[in-house]
């Protein structure tokens, strides 16, 4: 009986190994997998999404571009967790092409989300100088990179929804 109790205790203790209560650790692990590279008209293109929680603000960095020329299009989303009404992972089909999105809706559908376009250094400088109404949104959609393991995207949605209930 003692051996059985010991085995049960050991089993319960080891269940937590590899799991974390820090959402940022899991967001980083997921973000590391949200990258893809494709070839289009002979050129290589890469895209990715990084998601992190900074204090009570969800920061989403979305980029796509050519790694050879180092020319990238960069989008930055700043969403206060308490202002998010809903987050949803969606697939939109247009003809043969599908696009996967992570969509955020603000509470009361008010313009509470900050969206900025540009490099990280440009964005830091712009935010220091203040925000305009043009920077504010009530709905944000982040285009996700093409990845094969859709379970990662479903896990990201689940993790983000879990942040809303805290």
PDB file of N, CA and C in Angstrom, residues 45-127:
ATOM      1  N   UNK A  45      10.021  34.368 -49.024  1.00  0.00           N
ATOM      2  CA  UNK A  45       9.300  35.259 -48.128  1.00  0.00           C
ATOM      3  C   UNK A  45       9.069  34.538 -46.813  1.00  0.00           C
ATOM      4  N   UNK A  46       9.173  35.299 -45.733  1.00  0.00           N
ATOM      5  CA  UNK A  46       8.891  34.720 -44.425  1.00  0.00           C
ATOM      6  C   UNK A  46       7.871  35.591 -43.710  1.00  0.00           C
ATOM      7  N   UNK A  47       7.138  34.934 -42.836  1.00  0.00           N
ATOM      8  CA  UNK A  47       6.155  35.659 -42.038  1.00  0.00           C
ATOM      9  C   UNK A  47       6.093  35.022 -40.667  1.00  0.00           C
ATOM     10  N   UNK A  48       5.660  35.815 -39.708  1.00  0.00           N
ATOM     11  CA  UNK A  48       5.569  35.290 -38.361  1.00  0.00           C
ATOM     12  C   UNK A  48       4.757  36.193 -37.457  1.00  0.00           C
ATOM     13  N   UNK A  49       4.403  35.628 -36.318  1.00  0.00           N
ATOM     14  CA  UNK A  49       3.652  36.354 -35.295  1.00  0.00           C
ATOM     15  C   UNK A  49       4.299  36.046 -33.953  1.00  0.00           C
ATOM     16  N   UNK A  50       4.508  37.085 -33.169  1.00  0.00           N
ATOM     17  CA  UNK A  50       5.006  36.929 -31.801  1.00  0.00           C
ATOM     18  C   UNK A  50       3.966  37.540 -30.865  1.00  0.00           C
ATOM     19  N   UNK A  51       3.628  36.792 -29.834  1.00  0.00           N
ATOM     20  CA  UNK A  51       2.618  37.245 -28.878  1.00  0.00           C
ATOM     21  C   UNK A  51       3.237  37.226 -27.490  1.00  0.00           C
ATOM     22  N   UNK A  52       3.063  38.319 -26.746  1.00  0.00           N
ATOM     23  CA  UNK A  52       3.570  38.353 -25.372  1.00  0.00           C
ATOM     24  C   UNK A  52       2.622  39.184 -24.515  1.00  0.00           C
ATOM     25  N   UNK A  53       2.717  38.959 -23.242  1.00  0.00           N
ATOM     26  CA  UNK A  53       1.923  39.699 -22.272  1.00  0.00           C
ATOM     27  C   UNK A  53       2.877  40.595 -21.501  1.00  0.00           C
ATOM     28  N   UNK A  54       2.658  41.908 -21.586  1.00  0.00           N
ATOM     29  CA  UNK A  54       3.497  42.879 -20.897  1.00  0.00           C
ATOM     30  C   UNK A  54       2.598  43.644 -19.931  1.00  0.00           C
ATOM     31  N   UNK A  55       2.769  43.344 -18.647  1.00  0.00           N
ATOM     32  CA  UNK A  55       1.856  43.824 -17.607  1.00  0.00           C
ATOM     33  C   UNK A  55       0.458  43.328 -17.951  1.00  0.00           C
ATOM     34  N   UNK A  56      -0.491  44.205 -18.182  1.00  0.00           N
ATOM     35  CA  UNK A  56      -1.852  43.786 -18.532  1.00  0.00           C
ATOM     36  C   UNK A  56      -2.141  43.980 -20.015  1.00  0.00           C
ATOM     37  N   UNK A  57      -1.101  44.188 -20.804  1.00  0.00           N
ATOM     38  CA  UNK A  57      -1.276  44.452 -22.226  1.00  0.00           C
ATOM     39  C   UNK A  57      -0.760  43.296 -23.061  1.00  0.00           C
ATOM     40  N   UNK A  58      -1.602  42.850 -23.965  1.00  0.00           N
ATOM     41  CA  UNK A  58      -1.213  41.819 -24.912  1.00  0.00           C
ATOM     42  C   UNK A  58      -0.553  42.527 -26.086  1.00  0.00           C
ATOM     43  N   UNK A  59       0.688  42.164 -26.367  1.00  0.00           N
ATOM     44  CA  UNK A  59       1.425  42.756 -27.488  1.00  0.00           C
ATOM     45  C   UNK A  59       1.550  41.700 -28.576  1.00  0.00           C
ATOM     46  N   UNK A  60       1.067  42.042 -29.775  1.00  0.00           N
ATOM     47  CA  UNK A  60       1.142  41.131 -30.912  1.00  0.00           C
ATOM     48  C   UNK A  60       1.968  41.817 -31.994  1.00  0.00           C
ATOM     49  N   UNK A  61       3.045  41.166 -32.386  1.00  0.00           N
ATOM     50  CA  UNK A  61       3.937  41.660 -33.438  1.00  0.00           C
ATOM     51  C   UNK A  61       3.778  40.729 -34.630  1.00  0.00           C
ATOM     52  N   UNK A  62       3.429  41.300 -35.767  1.00  0.00           N
ATOM     53  CA  UNK A  62       3.164  40.535 -36.981  1.00  0.00           C
ATOM     54  C   UNK A  62       4.088  41.067 -38.074  1.00  0.00           C
ATOM     55  N   UNK A  63       4.811  40.178 -38.734  1.00  0.00           N
ATOM     56  CA  UNK A  63       5.734  40.629 -39.774  1.00  0.00           C
ATOM     57  C   UNK A  63       5.686  39.692 -40.969  1.00  0.00           C
ATOM     58  N   UNK A  64       6.042  40.248 -42.120  1.00  0.00           N
ATOM     59  CA  UNK A  64       6.223  39.447 -43.328  1.00  0.00           C
ATOM     60  C   UNK A  64       7.166  40.218 -44.242  1.00  0.00           C
ATOM     61  N   UNK A  65       7.978  39.466 -44.973  1.00  0.00           N
ATOM     62  CA  UNK A  65       8.903  40.133 -45.866  1.00  0.00           C
ATOM     63  C   UNK A  65       9.925  39.197 -46.466  1.00  0.00           C
ATOM     64  N   UNK A  66      10.894  39.815 -47.098  1.00  0.00           N
ATOM     65  CA  UNK A  66      11.929  39.097 -47.822  1.00  0.00           C
ATOM     66  C   UNK A  66      13.208  39.073 -46.987  1.00  0.00           C
ATOM     67  N   UNK A  67      13.649  37.898 -46.548  1.00  0.00           N
ATOM     68  CA  UNK A  67      14.845  37.836 -45.713  1.00  0.00           C
ATOM     69  C   UNK A  67      16.129  38.199 -46.465  1.00  0.00           C
ATOM     70  N   UNK A  68      16.117  38.083 -47.786  1.00  0.00           N
ATOM     71  CA  UNK A  68      17.302  38.427 -48.578  1.00  0.00           C
ATOM     72  C   UNK A  68      17.492  39.934 -48.624  1.00  0.00           C
ATOM     73  N   UNK A  69      16.417  40.660 -48.903  1.00  0.00           N
ATOM     74  CA  UNK A  69      16.505  42.119 -49.000  1.00  0.00           C
ATOM     75  C   UNK A  69      16.350  42.805 -47.645  1.00  0.00           C
ATOM     76  N   UNK A  70      15.902  42.035 -46.650  1.00  0.00           N
ATOM     77  CA  UNK A  70      15.648  42.559 -45.297  1.00  0.00           C
ATOM     78  C   UNK A  70      14.559  43.630 -45.294  1.00  0.00           C
ATOM     79  N   UNK A  71      13.654  43.555 -46.270  1.00  0.00           N
ATOM     80  CA  UNK A  71      12.524  44.478 -46.321  1.00  0.00           C
ATOM     81  C   UNK A  71      11.306  43.750 -45.764  1.00  0.00           C
ATOM     82  N   UNK A  72      10.774  44.289 -44.671  1.00  0.00           N
ATOM     83  CA  UNK A  72       9.655  43.665 -43.974  1.00  0.00           C
ATOM     84  C   UNK A  72       8.517  44.655 -43.789  1.00  0.00           C
ATOM     85  N   UNK A  73       7.318  44.130 -43.753  1.00  0.00           N
ATOM     86  CA  UNK A  73       6.138  44.875 -43.355  1.00  0.00           C
ATOM     87  C   UNK A  73       5.861  44.450 -41.920  1.00  0.00           C
ATOM     88  N   UNK A  74       5.756  45.427 -41.022  1.00  0.00           N
ATOM     89  CA  UNK A  74       5.606  45.116 -39.599  1.00  0.00           C
ATOM     90  C   UNK A  74       4.352  45.794 -39.034  1.00  0.00           C
ATOM     91  N   UNK A  75       3.583  45.008 -38.289  1.00  0.00           N
ATOM     92  CA  UNK A  75       2.371  45.502 -37.643  1.00  0.00           C
ATOM     93  C   UNK A  75       2.479  45.242 -36.145  1.00  0.00           C
ATOM     94  N   UNK A  76       1.992  46.182 -35.360  1.00  0.00           N
ATOM     95  CA  UNK A  76       2.055  46.087 -33.901  1.00  0.00           C
ATOM     96  C   UNK A  76       0.659  46.325 -33.333  1.00  0.00           C
ATOM     97  N   UNK A  77       0.245  45.430 -32.461  1.00  0.00           N
ATOM     98  CA  UNK A  77      -1.063  45.528 -31.818  1.00  0.00           C
ATOM     99  C   UNK A  77      -0.848  45.563 -30.311  1.00  0.00           C
ATOM    100  N   UNK A  78      -1.469  46.531 -29.649  1.00  0.00           N
ATOM    101  CA  UNK A  78      -1.408  46.655 -28.195  1.00  0.00           C
ATOM    102  C   UNK A  78      -2.846  46.571 -27.687  1.00  0.00           C
ATOM    103  N   UNK A  79      -3.150  45.504 -26.957  1.00  0.00           N
ATOM    104  CA  UNK A  79      -4.518  45.257 -26.517  1.00  0.00           C
ATOM    105  C   UNK A  79      -4.522  45.041 -25.012  1.00  0.00           C
ATOM    106  N   UNK A  80      -5.129  45.959 -24.291  1.00  0.00           N
ATOM    107  CA  UNK A  80      -5.232  45.775 -22.852  1.00  0.00           C
ATOM    108  C   UNK A  80      -6.178  44.604 -22.608  1.00  0.00           C
ATOM    109  N   UNK A  81      -5.736  43.631 -21.833  1.00  0.00           N
ATOM    110  CA  UNK A  81      -6.507  42.405 -21.621  1.00  0.00           C
ATOM    111  C   UNK A  81      -7.912  42.717 -21.105  1.00  0.00           C
ATOM    112  N   UNK A  82      -8.039  43.697 -20.212  1.00  0.00           N
ATOM    113  CA  UNK A  82      -9.360  44.010 -19.643  1.00  0.00           C
ATOM    114  C   UNK A  82     -10.301  44.620 -20.679  1.00  0.00           C
ATOM    115  N   UNK A  83      -9.767  45.092 -21.813  1.00  0.00           N
ATOM    116  CA  UNK A  83     -10.591  45.691 -22.866  1.00  0.00           C
ATOM    117  C   UNK A  83     -11.017  44.693 -23.942  1.00  0.00           C
ATOM    118  N   UNK A  84     -10.513  43.466 -23.875  1.00  0.00           N
ATOM    119  CA  UNK A  84     -10.828  42.466 -24.904  1.00  0.00           C
ATOM    120  C   UNK A  84     -12.124  41.748 -24.531  1.00  0.00           C
ATOM    121  N   UNK A  85     -13.095  41.841 -25.409  1.00  0.00           N
ATOM    122  CA  UNK A  85     -14.374  41.130 -25.228  1.00  0.00           C
ATOM    123  C   UNK A  85     -14.247  39.680 -25.680  1.00  0.00           C
ATOM    124  N   UNK A  86     -13.591  39.492 -26.839  1.00  0.00           N
ATOM    125  CA  UNK A  86     -13.501  38.151 -27.400  1.00  0.00           C
ATOM    126  C   UNK A  86     -12.249  38.016 -28.265  1.00  0.00           C
ATOM    127  N   UNK A  87     -11.744  36.809 -28.333  1.00  0.00           N
ATOM    128  CA  UNK A  87     -10.652  36.465 -29.242  1.00  0.00           C
ATOM    129  C   UNK A  87     -11.077  35.194 -29.961  1.00  0.00           C
ATOM    130  N   UNK A  88     -10.818  35.151 -31.266  1.00  0.00           N
ATOM    131  CA  UNK A  88     -11.290  34.013 -32.047  1.00  0.00           C
ATOM    132  C   UNK A  88     -10.294  33.675 -33.152  1.00  0.00           C
ATOM    133  N   UNK A  89      -9.997  32.398 -33.276  1.00  0.00           N
ATOM    134  CA  UNK A  89      -9.183  31.883 -34.374  1.00  0.00           C
ATOM    135  C   UNK A  89     -10.134  31.542 -35.514  1.00  0.00           C
ATOM    136  N   UNK A  90      -9.870  32.093 -36.706  1.00  0.00           N
ATOM    137  CA  UNK A  90     -10.766  31.897 -37.848  1.00  0.00           C
ATOM    138  C   UNK A  90      -9.966  31.481 -39.075  1.00  0.00           C
ATOM    139  N   UNK A  91     -10.626  30.754 -39.953  1.00  0.00           N
ATOM    140  CA  UNK A  91     -10.087  30.470 -41.277  1.00  0.00           C
ATOM    141  C   UNK A  91     -11.059  31.052 -42.287  1.00  0.00           C
ATOM    142  N   UNK A  92     -10.545  31.879 -43.182  1.00  0.00           N
ATOM    143  CA  UNK A  92     -11.363  32.481 -44.225  1.00  0.00           C
ATOM    144  C   UNK A  92     -10.942  31.862 -45.553  1.00  0.00           C
ATOM    145  N   UNK A  93     -11.901  31.340 -46.272  1.00  0.00           N
ATOM    146  CA  UNK A  93     -11.648  30.683 -47.552  1.00  0.00           C
ATOM    147  C   UNK A  93     -12.100  31.597 -48.682  1.00  0.00           C
ATOM    148  N   UNK A  94     -11.186  31.915 -49.609  1.00  0.00           N
ATOM    149  CA  UNK A  94     -11.510  32.685 -50.809  1.00  0.00           C
ATOM    150  C   UNK A  94     -11.007  31.863 -51.990  1.00  0.00           C
ATOM    151  N   UNK A  95     -11.933  31.241 -52.683  1.00  0.00           N
ATOM    152  CA  UNK A  95     -11.536  30.355 -53.780  1.00  0.00           C
ATOM    153  C   UNK A  95     -10.722  29.198 -53.231  1.00  0.00           C
ATOM    154  N   UNK A  96      -9.555  28.993 -53.811  1.00  0.00           N
ATOM    155  CA  UNK A  96      -8.670  27.913 -53.362  1.00  0.00           C
ATOM    156  C   UNK A  96      -7.760  28.339 -52.213  1.00  0.00           C
ATOM    157  N   UNK A  97      -7.723  29.624 -51.939  1.00  0.00           N
ATOM    158  CA  UNK A  97      -6.813  30.143 -50.921  1.00  0.00           C
ATOM    159  C   UNK A  97      -7.533  30.319 -49.588  1.00  0.00           C
ATOM    160  N   UNK A  98      -6.834  29.967 -48.529  1.00  0.00           N
ATOM    161  CA  UNK A  98      -7.391  30.201 -47.198  1.00  0.00           C
ATOM    162  C   UNK A  98      -6.416  31.051 -46.396  1.00  0.00           C
ATOM    163  N   UNK A  99      -6.973  31.870 -45.543  1.00  0.00           N
ATOM    164  CA  UNK A  99      -6.190  32.729 -44.663  1.00  0.00           C
ATOM    165  C   UNK A  99      -6.652  32.467 -43.242  1.00  0.00           C
ATOM    166  N   UNK A 100      -5.691  32.342 -42.354  1.00  0.00           N
ATOM    167  CA  UNK A 100      -6.019  32.119 -40.948  1.00  0.00           C
ATOM    168  C   UNK A 100      -5.776  33.402 -40.173  1.00  0.00           C
ATOM    169  N   UNK A 101      -6.721  33.717 -39.308  1.00  0.00           N
ATOM    170  CA  UNK A 101      -6.694  34.972 -38.565  1.00  0.00           C
ATOM    171  C   UNK A 101      -6.906  34.727 -37.087  1.00  0.00           C
ATOM    172  N   UNK A 102      -6.378  35.642 -36.312  1.00  0.00           N
ATOM    173  CA  UNK A 102      -6.691  35.733 -34.899  1.00  0.00           C
ATOM    174  C   UNK A 102      -7.400  37.073 -34.751  1.00  0.00           C
ATOM    175  N   UNK A 103      -8.678  37.040 -34.406  1.00  0.00           N
ATOM    176  CA  UNK A 103      -9.482  38.261 -34.352  1.00  0.00           C
ATOM    177  C   UNK A 103      -9.810  38.628 -32.914  1.00  0.00           C
ATOM    178  N   UNK A 104      -9.690  39.915 -32.614  1.00  0.00           N
ATOM    179  CA  UNK A 104      -9.966  40.452 -31.286  1.00  0.00           C
ATOM    180  C   UNK A 104     -11.082  41.481 -31.400  1.00  0.00           C
ATOM    181  N   UNK A 105     -12.029  41.441 -30.476  1.00  0.00           N
ATOM    182  CA  UNK A 105     -13.112  42.420 -30.416  1.00  0.00           C
ATOM    183  C   UNK A 105     -13.036  43.118 -29.063  1.00  0.00           C
ATOM    184  N   UNK A 106     -13.182  44.441 -29.082  1.00  0.00           N
ATOM    185  CA  UNK A 106     -13.115  45.194 -27.827  1.00  0.00           C
ATOM    186  C   UNK A 106     -14.466  45.189 -27.123  1.00  0.00           C
ATOM    187  N   UNK A 107     -14.424  45.410 -25.823  1.00  0.00           N
ATOM    188  CA  UNK A 107     -15.656  45.493 -25.031  1.00  0.00           C
ATOM    189  C   UNK A 107     -16.461  46.704 -25.493  1.00  0.00           C
ATOM    190  N   UNK A 108     -17.748  46.495 -25.670  1.00  0.00           N
ATOM    191  CA  UNK A 108     -18.620  47.578 -26.109  1.00  0.00           C
ATOM    192  C   UNK A 108     -18.331  48.035 -27.524  1.00  0.00           C
ATOM    193  N   UNK A 109     -17.504  47.294 -28.231  1.00  0.00           N
ATOM    194  CA  UNK A 109     -17.080  47.623 -29.594  1.00  0.00           C
ATOM    195  C   UNK A 109     -16.569  49.067 -29.680  1.00  0.00           C
ATOM    196  N   UNK A 110     -15.848  49.480 -28.624  1.00  0.00           N
ATOM    197  CA  UNK A 110     -15.276  50.825 -28.558  1.00  0.00           C
ATOM    198  C   UNK A 110     -13.832  50.782 -29.060  1.00  0.00           C
ATOM    199  N   UNK A 111     -13.318  51.893 -29.588  1.00  0.00           N
ATOM    200  CA  UNK A 111     -11.937  51.916 -30.085  1.00  0.00           C
ATOM    201  C   UNK A 111     -10.927  51.933 -28.928  1.00  0.00           C
ATOM    202  N   UNK A 112     -10.613  50.741 -28.425  1.00  0.00           N
ATOM    203  CA  UNK A 112      -9.742  50.607 -27.255  1.00  0.00           C
ATOM    204  C   UNK A 112      -8.395  49.959 -27.584  1.00  0.00           C
ATOM    205  N   UNK A 113      -8.238  49.444 -28.792  1.00  0.00           N
ATOM    206  CA  UNK A 113      -7.004  48.764 -29.179  1.00  0.00           C
ATOM    207  C   UNK A 113      -6.109  49.715 -29.960  1.00  0.00           C
ATOM    208  N   UNK A 114      -4.818  49.581 -29.745  1.00  0.00           N
ATOM    209  CA  UNK A 114      -3.851  50.404 -30.469  1.00  0.00           C
ATOM    210  C   UNK A 114      -3.242  49.558 -31.580  1.00  0.00           C
ATOM    211  N   UNK A 115      -3.240  50.104 -32.786  1.00  0.00           N
ATOM    212  CA  UNK A 115      -2.622  49.450 -33.932  1.00  0.00           C
ATOM    213  C   UNK A 115      -1.618  50.410 -34.541  1.00  0.00           C
ATOM    214  N   UNK A 116      -0.419  49.933 -34.767  1.00  0.00           N
ATOM    215  CA  UNK A 116       0.627  50.765 -35.370  1.00  0.00           C
ATOM    216  C   UNK A 116       1.327  49.964 -36.467  1.00  0.00           C
ATOM    217  N   UNK A 117       1.807  50.673 -37.460  1.00  0.00           N
ATOM    218  CA  UNK A 117       2.508  50.085 -38.592  1.00  0.00           C
ATOM    219  C   UNK A 117       3.900  50.700 -38.649  1.00  0.00           C
ATOM    220  N   UNK A 118       4.930  49.878 -38.771  1.00  0.00           N
ATOM    221  CA  UNK A 118       6.298  50.372 -38.876  1.00  0.00           C
ATOM    222  C   UNK A 118       7.252  49.497 -38.096  1.00  0.00           C
ATOM    223  N   UNK A 119       8.507  49.892 -38.083  1.00  0.00           N
ATOM    224  CA  UNK A 119       9.521  49.119 -37.356  1.00  0.00           C
ATOM    225  C   UNK A 119       9.346  49.322 -35.853  1.00  0.00           C
ATOM    226  N   UNK A 120       9.954  48.456 -35.084  1.00  0.00           N
ATOM    227  CA  UNK A 120       9.831  48.566 -33.620  1.00  0.00           C
ATOM    228  C   UNK A 120      10.360  49.901 -33.111  1.00  0.00           C
ATOM    229  N   UNK A 121      11.490  50.348 -33.646  1.00  0.00           N
ATOM    230  CA  UNK A 121      12.060  51.616 -33.176  1.00  0.00           C
ATOM    231  C   UNK A 121      11.157  52.793 -33.559  1.00  0.00           C
ATOM    232  N   UNK A 122      10.558  52.750 -34.756  1.00  0.00           N
ATOM    233  CA  UNK A 122       9.630  53.812 -35.162  1.00  0.00           C
ATOM    234  C   UNK A 122       8.409  53.847 -34.244  1.00  0.00           C
ATOM    235  N   UNK A 123       7.916  52.683 -33.901  1.00  0.00           N
ATOM    236  CA  UNK A 123       6.721  52.591 -33.059  1.00  0.00           C
ATOM    237  C   UNK A 123       7.007  53.121 -31.660  1.00  0.00           C
ATOM    238  N   UNK A 124       8.153  52.764 -31.106  1.00  0.00           N
ATOM    239  CA  UNK A 124       8.513  53.258 -29.773  1.00  0.00           C
ATOM    240  C   UNK A 124       8.551  54.780 -29.766  1.00  0.00           C
ATOM    241  N   UNK A 125       9.115  55.367 -30.806  1.00  0.00           N
ATOM    242  CA  UNK A 125       9.207  56.822 -30.897  1.00  0.00           C
ATOM    243  C   UNK A 125       7.815  57.449 -31.046  1.00  0.00           C
ATOM    244  N   UNK A 126       6.980  56.863 -31.891  1.00  0.00           N
ATOM    245  CA  UNK A 126       5.627  57.391 -32.099  1.00  0.00           C
ATOM    246  C   UNK A 126       4.801  57.343 -30.820  1.00  0.00           C
ATOM    247  N   UNK A 127       4.909  56.247 -30.083  1.00  0.00           N
ATOM    248  CA  UNK A 127       4.122  56.111 -28.855  1.00  0.00           C
ATOM    249  C   UNK A 127       4.565  57.134 -27.817  1.00  0.00           C
TER     250      UNK A 127
END
